[in-house]
Short mmCIF file of C-alpha atoms in Angstrom, two decimals:
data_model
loop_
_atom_site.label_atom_id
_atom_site.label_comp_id
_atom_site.label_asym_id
_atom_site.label_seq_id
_atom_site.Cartn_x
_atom_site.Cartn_y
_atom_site.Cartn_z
CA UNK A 1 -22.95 -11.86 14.07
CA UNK A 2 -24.31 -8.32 14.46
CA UNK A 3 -27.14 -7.25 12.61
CA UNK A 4 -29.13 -4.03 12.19
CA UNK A 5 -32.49 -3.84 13.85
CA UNK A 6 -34.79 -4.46 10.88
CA UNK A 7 -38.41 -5.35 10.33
CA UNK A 8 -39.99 -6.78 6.65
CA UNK A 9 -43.21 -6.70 6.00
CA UNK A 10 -45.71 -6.63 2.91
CA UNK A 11 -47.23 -3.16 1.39
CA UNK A 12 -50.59 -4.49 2.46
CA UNK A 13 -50.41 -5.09 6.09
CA UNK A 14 -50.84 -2.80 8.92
CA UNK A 15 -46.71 -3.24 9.64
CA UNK A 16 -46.08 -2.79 12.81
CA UNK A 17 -47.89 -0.64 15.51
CA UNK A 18 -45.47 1.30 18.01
CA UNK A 19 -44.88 4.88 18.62
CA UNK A 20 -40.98 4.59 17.77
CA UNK A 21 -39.89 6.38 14.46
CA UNK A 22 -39.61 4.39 11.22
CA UNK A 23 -37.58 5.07 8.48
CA UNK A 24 -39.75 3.89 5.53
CA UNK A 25 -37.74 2.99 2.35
CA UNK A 26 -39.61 0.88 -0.65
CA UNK A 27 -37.78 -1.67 -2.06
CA UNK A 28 -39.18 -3.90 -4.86
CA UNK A 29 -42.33 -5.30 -3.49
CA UNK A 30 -42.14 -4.28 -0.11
CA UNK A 31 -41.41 -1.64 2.38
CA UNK A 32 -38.25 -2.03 4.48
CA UNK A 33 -38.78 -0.55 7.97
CA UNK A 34 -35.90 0.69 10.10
CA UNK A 35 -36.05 1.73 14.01
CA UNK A 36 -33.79 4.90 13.98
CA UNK A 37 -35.05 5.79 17.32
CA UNK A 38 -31.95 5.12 19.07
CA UNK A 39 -29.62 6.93 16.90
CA UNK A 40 -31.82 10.41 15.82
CA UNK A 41 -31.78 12.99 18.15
CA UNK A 42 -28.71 11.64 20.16
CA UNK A 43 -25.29 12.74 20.13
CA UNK A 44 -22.96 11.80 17.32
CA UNK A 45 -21.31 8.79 18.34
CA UNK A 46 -17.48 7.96 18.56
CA UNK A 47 -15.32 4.55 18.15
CA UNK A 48 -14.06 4.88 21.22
CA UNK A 49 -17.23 4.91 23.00
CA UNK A 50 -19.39 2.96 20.17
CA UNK A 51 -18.26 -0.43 19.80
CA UNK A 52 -21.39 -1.77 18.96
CA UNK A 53 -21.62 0.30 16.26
CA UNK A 54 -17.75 -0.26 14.95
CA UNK A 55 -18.78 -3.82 15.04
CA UNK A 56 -22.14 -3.36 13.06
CA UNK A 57 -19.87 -1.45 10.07
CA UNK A 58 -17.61 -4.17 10.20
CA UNK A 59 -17.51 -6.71 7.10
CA UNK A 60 -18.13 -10.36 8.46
CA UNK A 61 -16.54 -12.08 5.80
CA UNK A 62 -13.75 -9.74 4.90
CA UNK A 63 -13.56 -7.73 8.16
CA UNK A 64 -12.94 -4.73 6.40
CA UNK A 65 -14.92 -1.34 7.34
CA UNK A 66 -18.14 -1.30 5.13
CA UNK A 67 -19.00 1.74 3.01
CA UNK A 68 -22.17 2.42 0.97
CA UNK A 69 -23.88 0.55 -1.05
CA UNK A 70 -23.96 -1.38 2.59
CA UNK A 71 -26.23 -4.76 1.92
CA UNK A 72 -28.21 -6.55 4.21
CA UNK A 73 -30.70 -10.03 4.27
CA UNK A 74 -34.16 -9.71 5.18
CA UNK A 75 -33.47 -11.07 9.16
CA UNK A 76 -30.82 -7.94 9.11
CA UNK A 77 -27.46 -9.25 8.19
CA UNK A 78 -25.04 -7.04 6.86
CA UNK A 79 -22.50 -7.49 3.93
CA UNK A 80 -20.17 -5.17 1.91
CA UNK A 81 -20.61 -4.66 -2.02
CA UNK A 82 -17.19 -6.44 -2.11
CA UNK A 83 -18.23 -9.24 -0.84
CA UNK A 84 -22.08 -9.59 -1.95
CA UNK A 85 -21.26 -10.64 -5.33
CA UNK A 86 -18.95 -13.22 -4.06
CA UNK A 87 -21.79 -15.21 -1.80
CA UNK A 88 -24.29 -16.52 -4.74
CA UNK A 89 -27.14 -13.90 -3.04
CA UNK A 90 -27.10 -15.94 -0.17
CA UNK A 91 -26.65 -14.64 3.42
CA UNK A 92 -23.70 -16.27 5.49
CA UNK A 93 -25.08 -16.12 8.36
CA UNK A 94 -28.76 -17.58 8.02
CA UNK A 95 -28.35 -18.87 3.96
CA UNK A 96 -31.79 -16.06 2.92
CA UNK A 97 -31.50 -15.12 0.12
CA UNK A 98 -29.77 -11.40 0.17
CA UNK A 99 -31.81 -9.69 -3.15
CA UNK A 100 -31.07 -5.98 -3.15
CA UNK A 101 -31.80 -4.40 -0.01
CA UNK A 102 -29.77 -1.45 1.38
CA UNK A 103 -29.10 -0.78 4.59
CA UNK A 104 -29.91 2.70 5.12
CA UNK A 105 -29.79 3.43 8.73
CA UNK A 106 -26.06 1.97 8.87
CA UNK A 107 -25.20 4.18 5.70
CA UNK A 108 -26.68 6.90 8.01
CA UNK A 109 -25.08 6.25 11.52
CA UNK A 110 -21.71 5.53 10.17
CA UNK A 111 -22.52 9.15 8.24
CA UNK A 112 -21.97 10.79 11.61
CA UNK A 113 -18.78 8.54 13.41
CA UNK A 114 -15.85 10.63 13.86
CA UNK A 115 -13.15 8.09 14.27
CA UNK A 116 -9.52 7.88 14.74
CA UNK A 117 -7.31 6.57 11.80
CA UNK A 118 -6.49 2.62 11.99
CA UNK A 119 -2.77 3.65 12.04
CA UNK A 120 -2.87 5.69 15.83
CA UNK A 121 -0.71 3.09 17.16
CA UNK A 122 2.27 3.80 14.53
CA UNK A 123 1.48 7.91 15.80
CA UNK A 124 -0.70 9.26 13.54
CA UNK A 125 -3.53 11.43 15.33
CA UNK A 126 -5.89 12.10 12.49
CA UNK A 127 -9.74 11.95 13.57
CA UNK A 128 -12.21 11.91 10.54
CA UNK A 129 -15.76 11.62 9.41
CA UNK A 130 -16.30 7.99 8.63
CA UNK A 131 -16.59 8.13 4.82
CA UNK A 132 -13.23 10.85 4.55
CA UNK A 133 -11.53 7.94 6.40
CA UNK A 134 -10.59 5.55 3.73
CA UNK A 135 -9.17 7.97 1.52
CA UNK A 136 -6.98 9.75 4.56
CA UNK A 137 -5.83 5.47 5.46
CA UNK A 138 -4.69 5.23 1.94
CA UNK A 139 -2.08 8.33 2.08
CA UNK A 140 -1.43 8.11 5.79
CA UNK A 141 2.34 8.86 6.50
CA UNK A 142 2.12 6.23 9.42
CA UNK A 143 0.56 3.35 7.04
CA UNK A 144 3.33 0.49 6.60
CA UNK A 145 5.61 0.32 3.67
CA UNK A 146 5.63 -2.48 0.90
CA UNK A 147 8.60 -5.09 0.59
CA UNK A 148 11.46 -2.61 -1.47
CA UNK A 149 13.24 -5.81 -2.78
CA UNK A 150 13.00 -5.75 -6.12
CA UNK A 151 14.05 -9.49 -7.62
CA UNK A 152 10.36 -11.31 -6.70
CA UNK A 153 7.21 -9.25 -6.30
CA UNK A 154 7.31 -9.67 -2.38
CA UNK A 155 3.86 -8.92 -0.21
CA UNK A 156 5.10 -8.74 2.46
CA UNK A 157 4.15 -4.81 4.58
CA UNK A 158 5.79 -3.14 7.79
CA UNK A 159 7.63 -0.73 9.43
CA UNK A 160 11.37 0.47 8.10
CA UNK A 161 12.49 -1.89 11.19
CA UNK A 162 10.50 -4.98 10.51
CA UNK A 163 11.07 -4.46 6.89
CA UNK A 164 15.26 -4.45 7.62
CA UNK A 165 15.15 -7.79 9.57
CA UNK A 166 12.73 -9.34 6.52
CA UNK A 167 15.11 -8.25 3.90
CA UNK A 168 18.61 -9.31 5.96
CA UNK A 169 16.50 -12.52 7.02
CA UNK A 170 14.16 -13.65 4.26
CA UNK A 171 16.01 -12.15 0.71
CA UNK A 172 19.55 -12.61 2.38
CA UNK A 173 20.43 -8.99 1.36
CA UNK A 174 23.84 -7.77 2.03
CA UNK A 175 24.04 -5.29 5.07
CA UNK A 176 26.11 -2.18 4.79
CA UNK A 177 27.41 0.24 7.95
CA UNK A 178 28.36 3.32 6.40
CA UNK A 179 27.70 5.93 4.18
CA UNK A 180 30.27 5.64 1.41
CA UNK A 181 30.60 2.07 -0.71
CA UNK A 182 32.66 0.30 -3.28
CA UNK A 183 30.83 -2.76 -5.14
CA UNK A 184 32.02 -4.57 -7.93
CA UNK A 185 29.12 -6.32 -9.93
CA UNK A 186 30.19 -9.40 -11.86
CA UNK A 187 27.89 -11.44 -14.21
CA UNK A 188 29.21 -14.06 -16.61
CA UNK A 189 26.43 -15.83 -18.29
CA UNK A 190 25.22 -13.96 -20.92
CA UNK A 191 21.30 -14.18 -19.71
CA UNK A 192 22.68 -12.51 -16.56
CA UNK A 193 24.03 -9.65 -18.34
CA UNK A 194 21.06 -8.90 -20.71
CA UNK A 195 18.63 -9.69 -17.45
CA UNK A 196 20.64 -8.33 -14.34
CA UNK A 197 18.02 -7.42 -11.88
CA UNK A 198 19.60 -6.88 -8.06
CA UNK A 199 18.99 -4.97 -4.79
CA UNK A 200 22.42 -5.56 -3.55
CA UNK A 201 22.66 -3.95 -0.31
CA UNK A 202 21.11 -1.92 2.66
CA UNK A 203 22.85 0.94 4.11
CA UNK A 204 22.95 2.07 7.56
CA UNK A 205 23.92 5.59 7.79
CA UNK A 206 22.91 8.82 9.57
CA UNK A 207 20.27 6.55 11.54
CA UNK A 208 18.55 5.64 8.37
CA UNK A 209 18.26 3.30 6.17
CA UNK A 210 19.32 3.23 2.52
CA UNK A 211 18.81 0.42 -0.39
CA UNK A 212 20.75 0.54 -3.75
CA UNK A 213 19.30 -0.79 -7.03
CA UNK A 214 20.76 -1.93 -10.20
CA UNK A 215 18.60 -3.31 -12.99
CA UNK A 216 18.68 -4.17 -16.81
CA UNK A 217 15.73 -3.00 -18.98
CA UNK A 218 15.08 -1.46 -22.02
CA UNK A 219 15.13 2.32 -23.36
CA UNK A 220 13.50 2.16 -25.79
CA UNK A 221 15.62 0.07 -28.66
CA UNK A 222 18.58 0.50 -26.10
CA UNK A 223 19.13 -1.90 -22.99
CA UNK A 224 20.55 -0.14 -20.26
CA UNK A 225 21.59 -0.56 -16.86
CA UNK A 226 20.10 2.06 -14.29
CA UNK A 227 21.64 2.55 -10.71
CA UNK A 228 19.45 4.24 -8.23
CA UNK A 229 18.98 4.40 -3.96
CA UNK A 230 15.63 4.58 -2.68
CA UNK A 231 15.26 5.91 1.42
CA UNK A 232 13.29 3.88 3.57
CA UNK A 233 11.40 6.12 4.82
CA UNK A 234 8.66 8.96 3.65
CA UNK A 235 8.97 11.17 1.13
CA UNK A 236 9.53 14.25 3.06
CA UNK A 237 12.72 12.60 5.12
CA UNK A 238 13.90 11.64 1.35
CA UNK A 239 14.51 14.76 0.51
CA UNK A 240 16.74 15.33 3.63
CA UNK A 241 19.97 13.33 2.08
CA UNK A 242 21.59 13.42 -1.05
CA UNK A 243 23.67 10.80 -2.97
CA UNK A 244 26.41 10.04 -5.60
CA UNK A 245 26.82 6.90 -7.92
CA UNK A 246 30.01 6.66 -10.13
CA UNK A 247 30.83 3.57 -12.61
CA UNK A 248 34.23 3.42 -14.49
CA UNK A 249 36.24 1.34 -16.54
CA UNK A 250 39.46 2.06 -18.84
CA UNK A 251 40.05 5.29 -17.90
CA UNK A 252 36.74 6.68 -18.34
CA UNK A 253 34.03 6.75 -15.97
CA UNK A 254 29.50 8.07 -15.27
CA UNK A 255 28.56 9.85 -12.48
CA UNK A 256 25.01 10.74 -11.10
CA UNK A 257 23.99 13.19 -8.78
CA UNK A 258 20.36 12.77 -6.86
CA UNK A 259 18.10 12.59 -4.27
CA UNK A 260 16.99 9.49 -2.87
CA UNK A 261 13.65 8.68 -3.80
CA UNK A 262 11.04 6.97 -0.82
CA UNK A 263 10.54 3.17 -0.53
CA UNK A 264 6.62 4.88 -1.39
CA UNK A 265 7.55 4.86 -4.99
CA UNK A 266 8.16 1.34 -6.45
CA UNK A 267 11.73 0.47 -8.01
CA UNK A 268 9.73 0.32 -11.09
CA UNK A 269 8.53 3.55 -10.64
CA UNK A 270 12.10 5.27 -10.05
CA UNK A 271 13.27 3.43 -12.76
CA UNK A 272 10.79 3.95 -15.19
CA UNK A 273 11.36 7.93 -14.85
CA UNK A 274 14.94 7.42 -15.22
CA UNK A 275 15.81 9.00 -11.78
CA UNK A 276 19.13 7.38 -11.97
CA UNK A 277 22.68 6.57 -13.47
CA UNK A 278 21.97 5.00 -16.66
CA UNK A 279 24.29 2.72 -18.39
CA UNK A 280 24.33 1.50 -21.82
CA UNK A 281 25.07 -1.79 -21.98
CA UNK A 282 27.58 -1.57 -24.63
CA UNK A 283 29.47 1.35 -22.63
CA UNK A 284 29.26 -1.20 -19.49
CA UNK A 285 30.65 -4.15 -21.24
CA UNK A 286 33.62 -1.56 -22.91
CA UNK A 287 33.71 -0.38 -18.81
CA UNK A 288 34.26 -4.31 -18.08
CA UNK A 289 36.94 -4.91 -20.59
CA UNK A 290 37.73 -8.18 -21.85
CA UNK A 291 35.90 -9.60 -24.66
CA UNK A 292 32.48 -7.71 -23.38
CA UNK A 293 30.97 -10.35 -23.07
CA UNK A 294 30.99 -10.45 -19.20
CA UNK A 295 29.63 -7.38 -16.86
CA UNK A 296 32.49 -6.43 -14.63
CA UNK A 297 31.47 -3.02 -13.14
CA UNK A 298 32.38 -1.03 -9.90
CA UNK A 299 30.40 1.64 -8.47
CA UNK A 300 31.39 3.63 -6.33
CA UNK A 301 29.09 6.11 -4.32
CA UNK A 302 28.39 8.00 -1.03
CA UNK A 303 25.32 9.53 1.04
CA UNK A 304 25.39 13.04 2.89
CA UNK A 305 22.98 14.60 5.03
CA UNK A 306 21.54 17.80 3.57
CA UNK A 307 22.34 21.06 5.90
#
């Protein structure tokens, strides 16, 4: 495991005699001395050429980047604040006990890193100061996209590609060529109706790819219906198509008029803000006919490409 190089000694002692530079910092009852020799007065270093150092700001136990407060044992082994509460204020590498001791000269070297974002290999060229990196990784337009099926709180993160196989594949959604669609939506037991939550179908149009919601909740004292399509894709592309949803029953019929919203927003994001058809359930059940007891609905819709 990599380790900073380090040297403890008591307040009283000579400490040690050599004509390198030490960075003196007091820390409870001692001084914690710091060889910065190597890194002041040298050019700022880069990832791509400082390993050594990319490894040294790397996390042993959770692998993630470390960022300041950076924590360290007294033989030099580093740990992030996530993790340091987590270890009993033991080291993991040689069990010292890990007190409160910062790691200065890290904090300081990673200070002056200019690297390149994590996501390069998905395209994006962004090169930043260390510590404006985590913030930039966070909002990247290249960073993978979260599971958009919306019946289980799925983990599961990738590309718009990966992300299409995992929903045909794992959630058995229905795949749809095309750009217009018919559905008819048919629930009979009455916990179905009041608790309807579907994705029911991916749409392959334009060279995109499309998903289309429908979900009971409440508004309010009401419960509604809301059906909504969500572009898999950024925000920006989003706003590049345009879509219709209609739903009709004995002679009368809804329609809606939007934009797709990105697979960046959360279904229960779009649906909270109502960005939607809504449906109240007691116009859906006189829609379905019958006794209205049973959801019978049909919506209809199409997607266009913006000029």
């Amino acid at each position: 495991m990599p380790s900073c190089h380090c040297v403890y000694h008591d307040e009283t002692s000579e400490g040690p005699k050599t004509p390198d530079l030490i960075h003196h910092t007091k820390i409870e009852e001692g001084i914690f001395n710091i060889n910065l020799n190597d890194h002041i007065n040298s050019p700022k270093p880069n990832l791509t050429d400082s390993s050594s150092v990319s490894d040294l700001l790397e996390c042993p136990i959770c692998l993630n980047a470390m960022f300041p407060p950076i924590h360290q044992c007294l033989n030099g082994h580093t740990i992030c604040s996530d993790c340091k509460p987590k270890l009993h204020n033991l080291c993991p590498t040689c069990r010292h006990e890990l007190g409160n001791i910062r790691c200065l000269a890290l904090e300081k070297i990673a200070s002056s890193l200019i690297i390149p974002c994590k996501y390069q290999n998905s395209g994006c060229p962004s090169k930043l100061p260390y510590y404006s990196m985590i913030e930039h990784e966070s909002r990247c337009e290249m960073r993978p996209y979260n599971c958009p099926y919306a019946g289980s709180e799925c983990n599961v993160v990738g590309d718009v590609g990966f992300l299409v196989e995992h929903l045909r594949d794992d959630h058995k959604v229905d795949m749809h060529e095309g750009c217009s669609f018919n559905h008819r939506y048919v629930k009979g037991n009455p916990h179905e109706v009041e608790n309807a939550t579907w994705m029911l179908t991916v749409f392959s149009c334009f060279g995109q790819y499309f998903c289309l919601h429908f979900e009971a909740f409440q508004l309010g004292e009401a419960p509604v219906y809301i059906a909504f399509i969500r572009f898999m894709g950024n925000e920006t592309e989003a706003r590049n198509y345009g879509y219709t949803l209609e739903v009709g029953g004995n002679g009368r019929k809804l329609t809606w008029q939007g934009v797709p919203r990105s697979i960046r927003d959360s279904h229960k994001k779009v649906r909270d803000s109502l960005d939607g058809l809504i449906i109240q359930r007691s116009i859906a059940l006189f829609f379905s006919g019958g006794d209205r007891k049973e959801l019978k609905l049909r919506v209809t819709g199409k997607i266009w490409k913006e000029q």
